[in-house]
Short mmCIF file of C-alpha atoms in Angstrom, two decimals:
data_model
loop_
_atom_site.label_atom_id
_atom_site.label_comp_id
_atom_site.label_asym_id
_atom_site.label_seq_id
_atom_site.Cartn_x
_atom_site.Cartn_y
_atom_site.Cartn_z
CA MET A 25 -25.68 39.21 38.45
CA ARG A 26 -25.96 39.97 34.78
CA VAL A 27 -26.73 43.63 35.52
CA THR A 28 -23.68 43.89 37.78
CA ARG A 29 -21.56 42.29 35.13
CA SER A 30 -22.70 44.56 32.34
CA PHE A 31 -22.25 47.56 34.61
CA LEU A 32 -18.72 46.43 35.40
CA MET A 33 -18.07 46.15 31.70
CA ALA A 34 -19.54 49.56 30.94
CA VAL A 35 -17.25 51.33 33.40
CA PRO A 36 -13.93 50.32 31.79
CA LEU A 37 -15.32 50.95 28.34
CA THR A 38 -16.19 54.50 29.32
CA LEU A 39 -12.74 54.84 30.84
CA ALA A 40 -11.23 53.54 27.66
CA ALA A 41 -13.09 56.01 25.54
CA ALA A 42 -12.20 59.00 27.71
CA PRO A 43 -8.68 59.65 26.36
CA LEU A 44 -9.96 59.46 22.79
CA MET A 45 -12.61 62.03 23.56
CA ALA A 46 -10.10 64.22 25.30
CA GLN A 47 -7.90 64.13 22.22
CA GLU A 48 -10.63 65.72 20.16
CA ALA A 49 -10.25 68.97 22.01
CA PRO A 50 -8.13 71.29 19.88
CA SER A 51 -5.08 72.94 21.29
CA SER A 52 -2.85 75.64 19.95
CA GLY A 53 0.84 76.39 19.77
CA GLY A 54 3.74 75.21 17.64
CA SER A 55 5.51 73.11 20.24
CA LEU A 56 6.56 69.51 19.90
CA MET A 57 3.57 68.16 21.75
CA SER A 58 0.83 70.23 20.09
CA LEU A 59 -2.19 68.42 18.75
CA GLN A 60 -2.78 68.78 15.01
CA THR A 61 -6.13 67.36 13.96
CA ASN A 62 -5.45 67.93 10.28
CA LEU A 63 -2.16 66.03 10.46
CA MET A 64 -3.87 63.16 12.25
CA PHE A 65 -6.57 63.13 9.63
CA TRP A 66 -4.06 63.07 6.80
CA THR A 67 -1.97 60.43 8.51
CA LEU A 68 -5.00 58.19 8.83
CA VAL A 69 -6.11 58.77 5.22
CA ILE A 70 -2.65 58.28 3.74
CA PHE A 71 -1.96 55.25 5.88
CA LEU A 72 -5.24 53.57 4.99
CA VAL A 73 -4.85 54.33 1.28
CA LEU A 74 -1.28 53.06 1.34
CA PHE A 75 -2.34 50.00 3.32
CA PHE A 76 -5.02 49.00 0.83
CA ALA A 77 -2.88 49.86 -2.18
CA LEU A 78 0.14 47.94 -0.93
CA SER A 79 -1.92 44.97 0.25
CA LYS A 80 -3.61 44.64 -3.13
CA LEU A 81 -0.85 45.66 -5.49
CA ALA A 82 2.43 44.84 -3.77
CA PHE A 83 2.23 42.30 -0.96
CA LYS A 84 -0.46 40.11 -2.45
CA PRO A 85 1.31 39.51 -5.79
CA ILE A 86 4.66 38.96 -4.11
CA THR A 87 3.31 36.54 -1.50
CA ALA A 88 1.18 34.82 -4.14
CA ALA A 89 4.19 34.37 -6.40
CA VAL A 90 6.33 33.20 -3.49
CA GLU A 91 3.65 30.81 -2.31
CA ALA A 92 3.18 29.47 -5.81
CA ARG A 93 6.91 28.94 -6.05
CA GLU A 94 7.03 27.32 -2.62
CA LYS A 95 4.18 25.06 -3.64
CA ALA A 96 5.88 24.19 -6.92
CA LEU A 97 9.06 23.42 -5.03
CA GLU A 98 7.19 21.29 -2.55
CA GLU A 99 5.48 19.46 -5.38
CA ALA A 100 8.78 18.97 -7.16
CA LEU A 101 10.28 17.61 -3.97
CA ALA A 102 7.32 15.34 -3.39
CA SER A 103 7.37 14.08 -6.96
CA ALA A 104 11.12 13.57 -6.77
CA LYS A 105 10.60 11.56 -3.62
CA ARG A 106 7.84 9.61 -5.28
CA ASP A 107 10.02 8.99 -8.32
CA ARG A 108 12.88 7.89 -6.14
CA GLU A 109 10.64 5.48 -4.26
CA GLU A 110 9.28 4.19 -7.54
CA ALA A 111 12.78 3.77 -8.91
CA ALA A 112 13.84 1.94 -5.77
CA GLN A 113 10.83 -0.28 -6.08
CA LEU A 114 11.58 -0.95 -9.73
CA LEU A 115 15.18 -1.64 -8.92
CA ALA A 116 14.19 -4.12 -6.23
CA GLN A 117 11.75 -5.68 -8.64
CA HIS A 118 14.37 -5.96 -11.33
CA ARG A 119 16.86 -7.32 -8.92
CA ALA A 120 14.36 -9.94 -7.82
CA GLN A 121 13.64 -10.76 -11.44
CA ILE A 122 17.31 -11.09 -12.24
CA ASP A 123 17.78 -13.31 -9.21
CA ALA A 124 14.85 -15.44 -10.29
CA ALA A 125 16.18 -15.61 -13.84
CA ARG A 126 19.60 -16.55 -12.59
CA GLY A 127 18.12 -19.31 -10.45
CA GLU A 128 16.08 -20.51 -13.37
CA ALA A 129 19.09 -20.54 -15.65
CA GLN A 130 21.02 -22.48 -13.05
CA GLN A 131 18.14 -24.91 -12.85
CA VAL A 132 18.07 -25.25 -16.62
CA ILE A 133 21.81 -25.83 -16.71
CA ASN A 134 21.55 -28.39 -13.92
CA ASP A 135 18.71 -30.14 -15.67
CA ALA A 136 20.60 -30.16 -18.93
CA ARG A 137 23.65 -31.47 -17.20
CA ALA A 138 21.65 -34.20 -15.51
CA THR A 139 19.95 -35.12 -18.75
CA ALA A 140 23.24 -35.23 -20.59
CA GLU A 141 24.73 -37.35 -17.88
CA LYS A 142 21.82 -39.72 -17.99
CA MET A 143 21.93 -39.85 -21.75
CA ARG A 144 25.64 -40.55 -21.74
CA ASN A 145 25.16 -43.29 -19.21
CA ASP A 146 22.33 -44.74 -21.22
CA LEU A 147 24.38 -44.62 -24.39
CA LEU A 148 27.32 -46.20 -22.66
CA GLU A 149 25.08 -48.86 -21.23
CA LYS A 150 23.54 -49.51 -24.57
CA ALA A 151 26.91 -49.63 -26.30
CA ARG A 152 28.19 -52.03 -23.74
CA ALA A 153 25.13 -54.22 -24.09
CA GLU A 154 25.45 -54.12 -27.85
CA GLN A 155 29.08 -55.02 -27.57
CA GLN A 156 28.23 -57.86 -25.26
CA ALA A 157 25.56 -59.01 -27.62
CA THR A 158 27.96 -58.83 -30.57
CA ILE A 159 30.59 -60.75 -28.65
CA ALA A 160 28.04 -63.36 -27.59
CA HIS A 161 26.78 -63.65 -31.13
CA ALA A 162 30.31 -63.98 -32.44
CA GLN A 163 31.08 -66.66 -29.91
CA GLN A 164 27.95 -68.53 -30.87
CA GLU A 165 28.89 -68.18 -34.52
CA ILE A 166 32.36 -69.42 -33.76
CA GLN A 167 30.93 -72.36 -31.80
CA ARG A 168 28.54 -73.21 -34.57
CA GLU A 169 31.24 -72.96 -37.22
CA LYS A 170 33.51 -75.08 -35.10
CA GLU A 171 30.85 -77.69 -34.63
CA ARG A 172 30.15 -77.71 -38.31
CA ALA A 173 33.85 -77.90 -39.05
CA VAL A 174 34.19 -80.77 -36.63
CA ALA A 175 31.24 -82.55 -38.22
CA ASP A 176 32.69 -81.92 -41.69
CA LEU A 177 36.05 -83.06 -40.56
CA ARG A 178 34.54 -86.17 -39.06
CA ARG A 179 32.67 -87.01 -42.23
CA GLU A 180 35.73 -86.31 -44.29
CA ALA A 181 37.74 -88.49 -41.96
CA VAL A 182 35.14 -91.20 -42.29
CA GLU A 183 35.18 -90.84 -46.05
CA MET A 184 38.94 -90.94 -46.15
CA ALA A 185 39.15 -93.81 -43.73
CA ILE A 186 36.67 -95.75 -45.77
CA LEU A 187 38.46 -94.79 -48.91
CA GLY A 188 41.76 -95.89 -47.48
CA ALA A 189 40.37 -99.08 -45.99
CA SER A 190 38.52 -99.88 -49.18
CA LYS A 191 41.81 -99.45 -51.05
CA VAL A 192 43.45 -101.82 -48.64
CA ILE A 193 40.78 -104.45 -48.45
CA GLU A 194 39.22 -103.90 -51.84
CA GLU A 195 38.47 -107.35 -52.85
CA ASN A 196 37.52 -109.19 -49.90
CA LEU A 197 35.26 -107.04 -48.16
CA ASP A 198 31.71 -106.11 -48.92
CA SER A 199 31.45 -102.36 -48.97
CA ASP A 200 28.15 -101.96 -47.16
CA LYS A 201 28.91 -104.47 -44.53
CA ASN A 202 32.28 -102.94 -43.74
CA ARG A 203 30.94 -99.42 -43.68
CA LYS A 204 28.43 -100.45 -41.05
CA LEU A 205 31.18 -101.90 -39.05
CA VAL A 206 33.34 -98.83 -39.20
CA ASP A 207 30.39 -96.55 -38.42
CA ALA A 208 29.53 -98.64 -35.45
CA PHE A 209 33.10 -98.45 -34.35
CA LEU A 210 33.31 -94.67 -34.83
CA SER A 211 30.05 -94.10 -32.98
CA SER A 212 31.31 -96.09 -30.09
CA ILE A 213 34.49 -94.00 -29.77
CA LYS A 214 33.02 -90.59 -30.56
CA PRO A 215 32.48 -89.05 -27.13
CA SER A 216 35.98 -89.69 -25.86
CA LYS A 217 38.12 -89.34 -28.99
CA VAL A 218 36.75 -86.19 -30.61
CA PRO A 219 37.71 -82.87 -28.98
CA ALA A 220 34.97 -80.32 -28.26
CA MET B 15 19.07 57.98 23.99
CA ARG B 16 21.51 58.31 26.85
CA PHE B 17 24.30 57.34 24.50
CA ARG B 18 23.32 60.14 22.20
CA SER B 19 23.19 62.82 24.84
CA ILE B 20 26.57 61.73 26.21
CA PHE B 21 27.94 61.74 22.70
CA ALA B 22 26.51 65.19 22.02
CA THR B 23 27.97 66.57 25.25
CA MET B 24 31.34 65.09 24.42
CA VAL B 25 31.31 66.66 21.00
CA MET B 26 30.31 70.03 22.40
CA VAL B 27 33.07 69.97 25.01
CA LEU B 28 35.60 68.95 22.41
CA ALA B 29 34.50 71.70 20.08
CA ALA B 30 34.57 74.28 22.83
CA LEU B 31 38.13 73.33 23.76
CA THR B 32 39.43 73.56 20.23
CA ALA B 33 37.81 76.85 19.31
CA PRO B 34 39.23 80.26 20.17
CA PRO B 35 36.46 81.47 22.48
CA THR B 36 36.81 85.22 22.03
CA ARG B 37 36.54 85.11 18.29
CA ALA B 38 33.63 82.75 18.37
CA LEU B 39 31.60 84.94 20.67
CA ALA B 40 32.37 88.05 18.69
CA GLN B 41 31.12 86.78 15.32
CA GLN B 42 27.71 85.36 16.10
CA GLY B 43 26.21 84.26 12.81
CA GLY B 44 28.61 86.34 10.75
CA THR B 45 29.76 83.60 8.37
CA PRO B 46 27.65 82.63 5.36
CA ALA B 47 25.52 79.57 5.85
CA PRO B 48 26.72 76.30 4.31
CA GLU B 49 24.10 75.33 1.77
CA GLN B 50 23.17 71.96 3.31
CA GLU B 51 21.24 73.87 5.95
CA PRO B 52 18.42 75.79 4.39
CA GLY B 53 16.29 78.10 6.47
CA LEU B 54 19.08 79.83 8.33
CA LYS B 55 18.22 83.40 7.62
CA HIS B 56 18.77 85.44 10.71
CA PRO B 57 21.19 85.10 13.54
CA LEU B 58 18.85 83.63 16.11
CA GLY B 59 19.39 81.46 19.16
CA PRO B 60 20.05 77.76 18.51
CA ALA B 61 16.61 76.71 19.73
CA ASP B 62 14.95 79.16 17.36
CA LEU B 63 16.80 77.55 14.50
CA ILE B 64 16.27 73.98 15.54
CA MET B 65 12.60 74.04 16.47
CA PRO B 66 11.19 75.06 13.07
CA HIS B 67 13.13 72.19 11.53
CA ILE B 68 11.57 69.53 13.65
CA THR B 69 8.05 70.93 14.09
CA ASP B 70 5.32 71.10 11.53
CA ALA B 71 4.53 74.26 9.58
CA ARG B 72 2.14 75.74 7.08
CA THR B 73 5.10 76.68 4.95
CA MET B 74 7.65 74.58 3.12
CA GLU B 75 11.16 75.25 1.99
CA VAL B 76 12.00 74.26 -1.54
CA PRO B 77 15.33 74.43 -3.41
CA CYS B 78 15.76 77.86 -4.98
CA PHE B 79 18.53 79.83 -6.71
CA ASN B 80 18.90 82.74 -4.37
CA ARG B 81 21.19 83.77 -1.54
CA ASP B 82 19.71 81.29 0.90
CA TRP B 83 19.30 78.49 -1.63
CA SER B 84 15.70 78.13 -0.51
CA CYS B 85 12.30 79.68 -1.09
CA GLU B 86 9.35 79.52 1.24
CA VAL B 87 6.14 78.12 -0.18
CA ARG B 88 2.84 78.65 1.60
CA LEU B 89 0.66 75.58 1.64
CA PRO B 90 -3.07 75.99 0.93
CA SER B 91 -5.61 75.89 3.71
CA TRP B 92 -8.79 73.89 3.52
CA PRO B 93 -11.23 74.72 6.28
CA VAL B 94 -13.85 72.10 7.01
CA HIS B 95 -16.81 72.92 9.22
CA ILE B 96 -17.96 70.15 11.50
CA GLY B 97 -20.86 71.46 13.51
CA SER B 98 -19.72 74.57 15.25
CA THR B 99 -16.01 73.83 15.09
CA THR B 100 -13.81 74.47 12.08
CA ILE B 101 -10.87 72.26 11.29
CA ASP B 102 -8.28 73.30 8.74
CA LEU B 103 -7.56 70.18 6.74
CA GLY B 104 -5.04 71.94 4.52
CA PRO B 105 -1.76 70.09 4.10
CA THR B 106 1.22 71.01 6.21
CA LYS B 107 4.91 70.37 5.69
CA HIS B 108 4.64 66.98 7.35
CA VAL B 109 1.58 66.05 5.31
CA VAL B 110 3.47 66.83 2.11
CA PHE B 111 6.43 64.73 3.13
CA MET B 112 4.14 61.98 4.33
CA MET B 113 2.45 61.94 0.93
CA LEU B 114 5.84 61.91 -0.72
CA ALA B 115 6.94 59.04 1.53
CA ALA B 116 3.74 57.13 0.80
CA LEU B 117 4.13 57.71 -2.92
CA LEU B 118 7.76 56.64 -2.96
CA CYS B 119 6.95 53.67 -0.77
CA PHE B 120 4.14 52.65 -3.08
CA LEU B 121 6.17 53.11 -6.26
CA PHE B 122 9.11 51.25 -4.73
CA LEU B 123 7.07 48.26 -3.62
CA TYR B 124 4.72 48.28 -6.58
CA SER B 125 7.47 48.31 -9.19
CA ALA B 126 9.32 45.64 -7.26
CA ALA B 127 6.16 43.55 -7.10
CA ARG B 128 5.59 43.98 -10.85
CA ALA B 129 9.18 42.99 -11.60
CA HIS B 130 8.83 40.10 -9.18
CA VAL B 131 5.68 38.75 -10.77
CA ARG B 132 7.08 39.22 -14.29
CA ALA B 133 10.39 37.52 -13.51
CA THR B 134 8.62 34.72 -11.65
CA GLY B 135 6.40 34.17 -14.66
CA GLU B 136 9.39 34.05 -16.99
CA ASP B 137 12.10 32.26 -15.03
CA GLY B 138 10.23 30.85 -12.05
CA HIS B 139 12.14 33.11 -9.68
CA PRO B 140 12.67 36.87 -9.27
CA ARG B 141 15.84 38.65 -10.32
CA GLY B 142 17.92 41.49 -8.96
CA PHE B 143 16.15 44.10 -6.91
CA ALA B 144 12.85 42.23 -6.73
CA ALA B 145 14.70 39.18 -5.40
CA GLY B 146 16.33 41.35 -2.75
CA LEU B 147 13.01 42.84 -1.74
CA GLU B 148 11.47 39.39 -1.71
CA SER B 149 14.12 38.15 0.66
CA VAL B 150 13.49 41.16 2.93
CA ILE B 151 9.74 40.56 2.90
CA LEU B 152 10.16 36.82 3.37
CA TYR B 153 12.58 37.35 6.23
CA LEU B 154 10.18 39.78 7.92
CA ARG B 155 7.28 37.42 7.26
CA ASP B 156 8.77 34.09 8.28
CA GLU B 157 11.32 35.03 10.92
CA ILE B 158 9.83 38.10 12.59
CA PHE B 159 6.17 38.83 12.01
CA LEU B 160 4.58 35.39 11.70
CA PRO B 161 6.17 34.06 14.91
CA ALA B 162 5.06 37.25 16.68
CA LEU B 163 1.54 37.14 15.23
CA GLY B 164 1.01 33.51 16.12
CA HIS B 165 -0.85 30.80 14.25
CA HIS B 166 -2.88 31.88 11.24
CA GLY B 167 -1.61 35.42 11.59
CA ASP B 168 -1.14 35.79 7.82
CA GLY B 169 -4.10 38.16 7.61
CA TYR B 170 -2.27 40.79 9.66
CA LEU B 171 0.90 40.61 7.57
CA PRO B 172 -0.01 43.34 5.06
CA PHE B 173 -0.84 45.65 7.96
CA VAL B 174 2.49 45.24 9.76
CA LEU B 175 4.44 45.23 6.51
CA THR B 176 2.74 48.46 5.46
CA LEU B 177 3.55 49.94 8.86
CA PHE B 178 7.18 48.95 8.43
CA PHE B 179 7.68 50.35 4.94
CA PHE B 180 5.58 53.48 5.51
CA VAL B 181 7.36 54.36 8.76
CA LEU B 182 10.72 53.56 7.16
CA PHE B 183 10.13 55.89 4.24
CA MET B 184 8.83 58.64 6.53
CA ASN B 185 11.90 58.22 8.74
CA LEU B 186 14.19 58.50 5.72
CA MET B 187 12.39 61.62 4.48
CA GLY B 188 14.11 63.62 7.17
CA LEU B 189 17.56 62.61 5.97
CA ILE B 190 17.32 64.18 2.53
CA PRO B 191 18.11 67.87 2.01
CA TYR B 192 15.09 70.15 2.49
CA GLY B 193 13.34 67.11 3.93
CA SER B 194 11.34 66.75 7.09
CA THR B 195 10.44 63.69 9.11
CA PRO B 196 6.70 63.21 9.56
CA THR B 197 7.44 60.52 12.16
CA GLY B 198 9.13 63.23 14.21
CA ASN B 199 5.66 64.59 14.85
CA ILE B 200 3.76 63.07 17.74
CA ASN B 201 0.45 63.39 15.88
CA VAL B 202 1.69 61.12 13.11
CA THR B 203 3.16 58.49 15.39
CA GLY B 204 0.08 58.76 17.59
CA THR B 205 -2.27 58.16 14.69
CA LEU B 206 -0.24 55.20 13.50
CA ALA B 207 -0.21 53.85 17.05
CA ILE B 208 -4.01 54.30 17.19
CA CYS B 209 -4.25 52.29 13.96
CA ALA B 210 -2.09 49.60 15.56
CA PHE B 211 -4.28 49.78 18.68
CA ILE B 212 -7.47 49.36 16.65
CA ALA B 213 -5.90 46.50 14.72
CA THR B 214 -4.82 44.87 17.98
CA GLU B 215 -8.25 45.15 19.60
CA THR B 216 -9.98 43.99 16.41
CA ALA B 217 -7.63 41.02 16.24
CA GLY B 218 -8.51 40.26 19.86
CA MET B 219 -12.23 40.40 19.12
CA ILE B 220 -11.82 38.15 16.07
CA ALA B 221 -9.56 35.64 17.75
CA LEU B 222 -11.24 35.45 21.17
CA GLY B 223 -14.88 36.16 20.45
CA PRO B 224 -16.99 38.71 22.37
CA SER B 225 -16.75 37.01 25.78
CA GLY B 226 -13.09 36.18 25.35
CA TYR B 227 -12.33 39.74 24.33
CA LEU B 228 -14.21 41.15 27.33
CA LYS B 229 -11.97 39.05 29.54
CA THR B 230 -8.98 41.00 28.24
CA VAL B 231 -10.71 44.17 29.42
CA VAL B 232 -12.35 42.95 32.62
CA TYR B 233 -10.26 40.69 34.76
CA TRP B 234 -12.63 37.80 35.44
CA PRO B 235 -10.81 34.53 36.19
CA SER B 236 -13.18 31.56 36.04
CA ASP B 237 -11.36 29.32 38.53
CA MET B 238 -11.84 31.48 41.64
CA SER B 239 -14.68 31.96 44.06
CA LEU B 240 -16.68 35.18 43.86
CA GLY B 241 -15.26 36.46 47.14
CA VAL B 242 -11.74 36.35 45.75
CA LYS B 243 -12.67 37.28 42.24
CA LEU B 244 -14.57 40.48 42.92
CA PRO B 245 -11.85 42.45 44.73
CA LEU B 246 -9.28 41.13 42.29
CA THR B 247 -11.41 42.30 39.41
CA LEU B 248 -11.79 45.74 40.91
CA VAL B 249 -8.02 46.05 41.18
CA MET B 250 -6.97 44.30 37.99
CA THR B 251 -9.47 45.73 35.53
CA PRO B 252 -7.97 49.23 35.58
CA VAL B 253 -4.54 47.64 35.24
CA GLU B 254 -5.70 45.72 32.19
CA ILE B 255 -7.19 48.83 30.65
CA ILE B 256 -4.13 50.93 31.38
CA GLY B 257 -2.08 48.13 29.84
CA LYS B 258 -4.10 48.37 26.67
CA PHE B 259 -3.38 52.08 26.31
CA THR B 260 0.22 51.90 27.42
CA LYS B 261 1.16 49.92 24.35
CA PRO B 262 0.13 52.46 21.68
CA PHE B 263 1.40 55.24 23.93
CA ALA B 264 4.80 53.60 24.10
CA LEU B 265 4.75 53.12 20.32
CA THR B 266 3.91 56.81 19.86
CA ILE B 267 6.59 58.16 22.14
CA ARG B 268 9.32 55.75 21.08
CA LEU B 269 9.19 56.55 17.39
CA PHE B 270 8.57 60.27 17.87
CA ALA B 271 11.35 60.71 20.41
CA ASN B 272 13.87 58.70 18.41
CA MET B 273 13.25 60.69 15.27
CA ILE B 274 13.27 64.05 17.06
CA ALA B 275 16.42 63.21 19.01
CA GLY B 276 18.49 62.40 15.95
CA HIS B 277 17.46 65.56 14.16
CA VAL B 278 18.05 67.70 17.21
CA ILE B 279 21.56 66.33 17.53
CA VAL B 280 22.36 66.84 13.86
CA LEU B 281 21.00 70.38 13.98
CA ALA B 282 22.85 71.08 17.22
CA MET B 283 26.08 69.93 15.62
CA ILE B 284 25.58 72.17 12.65
CA GLY B 285 24.42 74.93 14.96
CA LEU B 286 27.81 74.77 16.69
CA VAL B 287 29.40 76.12 13.53
CA PHE B 288 27.27 79.24 13.71
CA THR B 289 27.43 79.53 17.47
CA PHE B 290 31.21 79.74 17.22
CA GLY B 291 31.09 81.52 13.90
CA SER B 292 34.42 80.12 12.81
CA TRP B 293 35.57 78.30 9.68
CA LEU B 294 38.28 76.67 11.73
CA ILE B 295 35.89 74.84 13.96
CA ALA B 296 33.45 73.85 11.22
CA PRO B 297 35.02 70.50 10.17
CA ALA B 298 34.64 68.95 13.63
CA PRO B 299 30.87 69.47 14.08
CA ILE B 300 30.18 68.79 10.41
CA GLY B 301 32.08 65.53 10.65
CA MET B 302 30.16 64.65 13.78
CA ALA B 303 26.90 65.61 12.10
CA ILE B 304 27.72 63.31 9.19
CA GLY B 305 28.43 60.53 11.67
CA ILE B 306 25.10 61.14 13.39
CA MET B 307 23.36 61.25 10.00
CA LEU B 308 24.78 57.81 9.20
CA LEU B 309 23.60 56.64 12.58
CA GLU B 310 20.21 58.13 11.73
CA VAL B 311 19.98 55.93 8.65
CA LEU B 312 20.44 52.94 10.91
CA VAL B 313 17.95 54.34 13.43
CA ALA B 314 15.39 54.95 10.67
CA PHE B 315 15.47 51.25 9.80
CA ILE B 316 15.59 50.09 13.41
CA GLN B 317 12.69 52.26 14.55
CA ALA B 318 10.52 51.30 11.59
CA PHE B 319 11.30 47.67 12.33
CA ILE B 320 10.55 48.09 16.03
CA PHE B 321 7.29 49.89 15.39
CA ALA B 322 6.07 47.15 13.05
CA LEU B 323 7.46 44.35 15.22
CA LEU B 324 5.81 45.67 18.39
CA SER B 325 2.51 46.08 16.56
CA ALA B 326 2.82 42.46 15.47
CA VAL B 327 3.73 41.41 19.01
CA PHE B 328 0.71 43.23 20.47
CA ILE B 329 -1.60 41.61 17.92
CA GLY B 330 -0.03 38.22 18.63
CA GLN B 331 -0.34 38.74 22.39
CA ILE B 332 -4.03 39.54 22.36
CA ARG B 333 -4.73 36.70 19.92
CA ALA B 334 -3.05 34.28 22.30
CA ALA B 335 -4.59 35.81 25.45
CA HIS B 336 -6.32 33.24 27.66
CA HIS B 337 -7.26 34.04 31.20
#
C-alpha cells in the first residue's frame, strides 16, 4: 500500500520536473519565442536582489510605520472610549451625588421648618400659659385686695359707727358693754349684708 | 487583444484610403526618419524594422548626435563554463533595461519609504509623495492582495508587491525613447512566473504540510472507497499537475503577449509613415501611435497589477486548498 502510494507520488513529480529539464536545453535564433538562458539568469538574480532589497528597505519600513500609526490610532480610539466611559461614569456619579445632596438639603429644610414650627407652637403655648398665669395672679391679687378693702371698710365702718353712736349716747352707755353689743349685732348680720 | 487588432486594421484601412497610393509606393523609405524612432537605417520591410525593436539583442541603441540620432553599443559577453556547456551570461539589451527598471524601482520605493518614515516620525503621518505611495501600497495590501492571499498572508505581501512594482517599471521601460520592454521577452516573464510558481508551491507546503501538499498533486479524496478512488486518482492526478503548470504558463504568456502586442501596434503605426513614404499621411498614424502609447501606459499598470494579483490569487488558492 505504502509502496504503491509512494510510486504514485513519484510519477507526477517526475512529470512535473520534465518541463523544467526540457527548458535547460539551449536553442538558437532571434525569434520571439527563443530561449535565452542568460536573460533568465539575470531576471532571477535581479528579481531576487530587488525582492530582498525592497522587502527590507522599502516595504518593511512603510508597513511598520503604517502599522505603528494604526496601532496608535487604535490606542487613541480605545483610550478615548475609555475616557468617555469614565466621564459618563463620573457624570452619573456626580448626578447621583447632586441628587443625594438635594434630597439632604430638602430634608434639612423640612427638619428646620418642623423645628421652627414646633418652637413657635411651644413659644405660643408658653406665652399663653404665662398670660393665663398672669391673669390668674392678677385676679387673685384683685380678690385679695378687695377682701382686704372690704375688711378695712368694715372696720372703718365699725369704728365710725361706734364713734357716731358714742357721740350720740356718750353719757349713758358704757363703752365696752356697748361695743360688745354692736359687734354681736354686726357679726349676726355679716353674711347677708356685706357684698362679696 | 481582439480590440487592438480590429483597431489596427481600422487605422490601416483609413490610412490607405487617405493616401495617394502611387506616390506612396514609389517613395519607399525616401523621407528622413522622424527622430522618435531610432534604429531606422535602411529601407527594409516592416517586419525587419519591428522585430529588432521587440526582441532582445547583444547591442543597444543610445542617444547620439549623428544623422540617425543613435549609436550602437555592443554589450560585453561573459562566457561561463558549466561542465561541457558554455553559457554566455553577458548582459543583453533587456538585461540592461531590467537593471535600469530595478534600480529606478528601488530608488523610487526606497526614497519614498525614507520620506515616509521621516515624516511619520516628525508629524505622525506621511506627506506628499510618500503619502500617495502609502495609499497605493495600503490599497494593494488591504483591498487586493490580503483578501486574495487569505488569512495570515502578510508574509507573501513583499513578494507580490515586488512583483507588481518590478513588472510595472519594466513595462514602462518600453515607453521611453530608446527604451525596450524586458517584459516583452518570454524568458523574463517566464522566469518571473517560475518565481511565482515556486512561491505558490512553497506556500502550499508551508500552509498544508507535507501530506496536505501531496494531496494538491495527487488526487486522493479520503471519503471514497478504494475502488472509486483509484481510477479517479489516475484520471485526476494529471489534471491537477497540468493545472499547476497552467497557471505560471498563463502568467508568462499574458504579460509577454500584452507587452509585445502594444509595441507591435505602435511600431506598425509608425511604420505606416515609411511604408507610404509621405509627409501628408504622417499625422494620422503618428496620432494613432500616440493614442496607442497612452493606452500602453494604462496597459503597463493593468498588466503589472494582473501579474501580481494572479500570483497572490494562486498563493491564496493553494493555501486554502482542502480536498
